[in-house]
Coordinates of C-alpha atoms in Angstrom, one line a residue:
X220 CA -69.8 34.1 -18.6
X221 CA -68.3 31.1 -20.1
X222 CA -64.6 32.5 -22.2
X223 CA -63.9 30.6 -25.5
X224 CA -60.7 29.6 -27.2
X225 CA -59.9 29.8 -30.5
X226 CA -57.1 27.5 -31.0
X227 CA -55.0 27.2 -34.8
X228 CA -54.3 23.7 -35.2
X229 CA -50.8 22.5 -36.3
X230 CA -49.0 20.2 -38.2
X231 CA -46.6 19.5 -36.8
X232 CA -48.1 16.1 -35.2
X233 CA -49.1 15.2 -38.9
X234 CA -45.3 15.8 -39.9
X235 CA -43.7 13.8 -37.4
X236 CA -46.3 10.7 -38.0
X237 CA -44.9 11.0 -41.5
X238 CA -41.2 11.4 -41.0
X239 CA -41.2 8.5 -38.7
X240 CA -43.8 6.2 -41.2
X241 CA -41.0 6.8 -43.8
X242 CA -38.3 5.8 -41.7
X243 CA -39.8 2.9 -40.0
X244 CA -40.5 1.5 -43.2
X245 CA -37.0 2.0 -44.4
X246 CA -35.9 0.6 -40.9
X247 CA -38.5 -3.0 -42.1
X248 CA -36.6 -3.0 -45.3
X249 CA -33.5 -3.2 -43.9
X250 CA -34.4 -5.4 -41.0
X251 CA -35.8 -7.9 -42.2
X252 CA -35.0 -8.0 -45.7
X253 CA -31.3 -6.5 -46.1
X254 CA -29.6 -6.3 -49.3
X255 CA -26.9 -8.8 -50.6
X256 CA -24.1 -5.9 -50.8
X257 CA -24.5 -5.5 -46.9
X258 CA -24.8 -9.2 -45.9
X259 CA -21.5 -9.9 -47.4
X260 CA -20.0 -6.4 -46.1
X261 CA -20.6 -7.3 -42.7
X262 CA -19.3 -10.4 -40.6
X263 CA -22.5 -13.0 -39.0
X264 CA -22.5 -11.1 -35.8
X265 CA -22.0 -7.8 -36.8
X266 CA -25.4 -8.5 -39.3
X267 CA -27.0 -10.2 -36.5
X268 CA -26.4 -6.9 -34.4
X269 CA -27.7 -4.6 -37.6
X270 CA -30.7 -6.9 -38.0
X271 CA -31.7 -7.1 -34.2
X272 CA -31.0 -2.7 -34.1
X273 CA -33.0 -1.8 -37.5
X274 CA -36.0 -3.9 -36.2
X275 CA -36.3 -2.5 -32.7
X276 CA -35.9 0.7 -34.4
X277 CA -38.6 -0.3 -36.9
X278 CA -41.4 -1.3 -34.2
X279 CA -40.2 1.7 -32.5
X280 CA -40.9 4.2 -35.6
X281 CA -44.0 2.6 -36.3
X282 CA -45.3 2.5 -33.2
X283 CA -44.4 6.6 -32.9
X284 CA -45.9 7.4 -36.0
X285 CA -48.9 5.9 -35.0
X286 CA -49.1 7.9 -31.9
X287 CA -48.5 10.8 -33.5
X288 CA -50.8 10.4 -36.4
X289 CA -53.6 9.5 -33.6
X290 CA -52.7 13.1 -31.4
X291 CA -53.0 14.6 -34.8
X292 CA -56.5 13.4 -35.4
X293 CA -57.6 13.7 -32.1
X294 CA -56.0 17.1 -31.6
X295 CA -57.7 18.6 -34.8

């Protein structure tokens, strides 16, 4: 005799896809398009280091979210 499961689903997969979507896009914004106030804040190296850190972080995100918004689905 074969036993079922009954598993709840979670969110929490959902959430996380989410978090990081909204921080990976915040992390484009600022990568490849930052502001004036902090390209005049910041010396040409130290924006060169910000730039090269908020779009590694940005692909990063992204790439996260999309993995967790996939286990989500598939999970479900």
């Amino acid at each position: 005799m074969a036993r079922r499961y009954h598993v709840k689903g979670s969110r929490q997969f959902l959430i996380w896809a989410i978090v990081l979507l909204i921080l990976g896009l915040w992390c484009v914004r600022d990568g490849w398009f930052p502001s004036a106030s902090t390209q005049a804040a910041k010396t040409a190296e130290e924006l060169a280091n910000y730039v090269l850190f908020n779009k590694s972080l940005a692909i990063l995100t992204l790439l996260g979210s999309v993995i967790c918004g996939y286990i989500h689905i598939v999970i479900r």
